[in-house]
Coordinates of C-alpha atoms in Angstrom, one line a residue:
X116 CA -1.1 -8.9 -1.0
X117 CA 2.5 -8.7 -2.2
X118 CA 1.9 -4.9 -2.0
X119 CA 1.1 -4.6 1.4
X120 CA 3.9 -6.7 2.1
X121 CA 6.4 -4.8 0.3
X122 CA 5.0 -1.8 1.9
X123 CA 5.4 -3.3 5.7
X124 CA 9.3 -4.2 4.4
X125 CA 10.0 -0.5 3.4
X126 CA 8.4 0.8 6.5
X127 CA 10.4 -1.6 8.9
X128 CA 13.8 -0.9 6.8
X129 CA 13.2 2.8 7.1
X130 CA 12.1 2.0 11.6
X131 CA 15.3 0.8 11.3
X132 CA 17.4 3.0 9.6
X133 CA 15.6 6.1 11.6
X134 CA 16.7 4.2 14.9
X135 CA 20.8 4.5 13.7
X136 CA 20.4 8.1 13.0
X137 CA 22.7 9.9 15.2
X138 CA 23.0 13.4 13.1
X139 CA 20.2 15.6 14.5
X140 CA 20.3 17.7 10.7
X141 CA 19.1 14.6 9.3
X142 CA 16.2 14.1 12.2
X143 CA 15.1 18.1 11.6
X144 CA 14.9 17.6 7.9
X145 CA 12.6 14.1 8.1
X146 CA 10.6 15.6 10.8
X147 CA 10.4 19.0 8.1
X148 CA 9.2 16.7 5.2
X149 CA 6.7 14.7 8.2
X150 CA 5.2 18.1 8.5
X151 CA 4.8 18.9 5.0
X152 CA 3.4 15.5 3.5
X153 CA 0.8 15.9 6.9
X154 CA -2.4 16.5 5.0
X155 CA -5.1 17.9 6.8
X156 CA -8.1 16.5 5.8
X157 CA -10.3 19.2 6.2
X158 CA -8.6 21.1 3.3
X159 CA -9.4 17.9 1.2
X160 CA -13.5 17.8 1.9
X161 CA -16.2 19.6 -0.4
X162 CA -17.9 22.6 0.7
X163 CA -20.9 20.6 1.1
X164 CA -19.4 18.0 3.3
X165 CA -17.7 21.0 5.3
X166 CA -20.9 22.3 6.1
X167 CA -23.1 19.4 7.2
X168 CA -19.7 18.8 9.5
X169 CA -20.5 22.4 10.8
X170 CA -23.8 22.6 10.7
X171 CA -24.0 18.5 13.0
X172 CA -21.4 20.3 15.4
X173 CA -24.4 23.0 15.7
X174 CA -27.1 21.1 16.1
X175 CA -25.0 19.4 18.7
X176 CA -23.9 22.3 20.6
X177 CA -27.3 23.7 20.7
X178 CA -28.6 19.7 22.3
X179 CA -30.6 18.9 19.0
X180 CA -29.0 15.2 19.3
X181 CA -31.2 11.8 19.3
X182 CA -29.9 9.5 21.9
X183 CA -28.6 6.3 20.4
X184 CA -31.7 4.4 20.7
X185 CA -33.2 6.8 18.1
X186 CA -30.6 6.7 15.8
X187 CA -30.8 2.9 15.7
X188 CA -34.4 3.3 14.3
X189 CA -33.6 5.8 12.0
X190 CA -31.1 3.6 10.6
X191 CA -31.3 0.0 10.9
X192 CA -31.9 -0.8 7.7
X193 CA -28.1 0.6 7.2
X194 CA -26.6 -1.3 10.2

């Protein structure tokens, strides 16, 4: 618990801190290191997971989807 709230604490100083900025270098270079620490998570999937994403955005441009009803029976021992 401490963690999270030392975590929250750094997060609001740094709210703060970005609020006072008035040099627009400083704003470009955060937003520069924003951009680079943006992960994509695509790029951090397994081939195998990539493909069952591809191959359920298929089936579900093609109509092979059950309706909700169906998918509750197929997995209620889950819910």
């Amino acid at each position: 618990m401490k963690s999270d709230v030392t975590l929250s604490n750094k997060k609001i100083e740094l709210i703060q801190w970005l609020s006072t900025i008035e040099d627009v270098s400083i704003l470009n270079k955060i937003m520069e290191l924003r951009k680079k620490e943006s992960k994509d998570w695509w790029n951090s999937i397994s081939e195998n997971e990539k493909k069952s994403i591809e191959a359920g955005l298929n089936d579900a441009e093609n109509g092979k989807l059950n309706d909700h009803s169906q998918a509750r029976k197929l997995y209620e021992k889950w819910l």
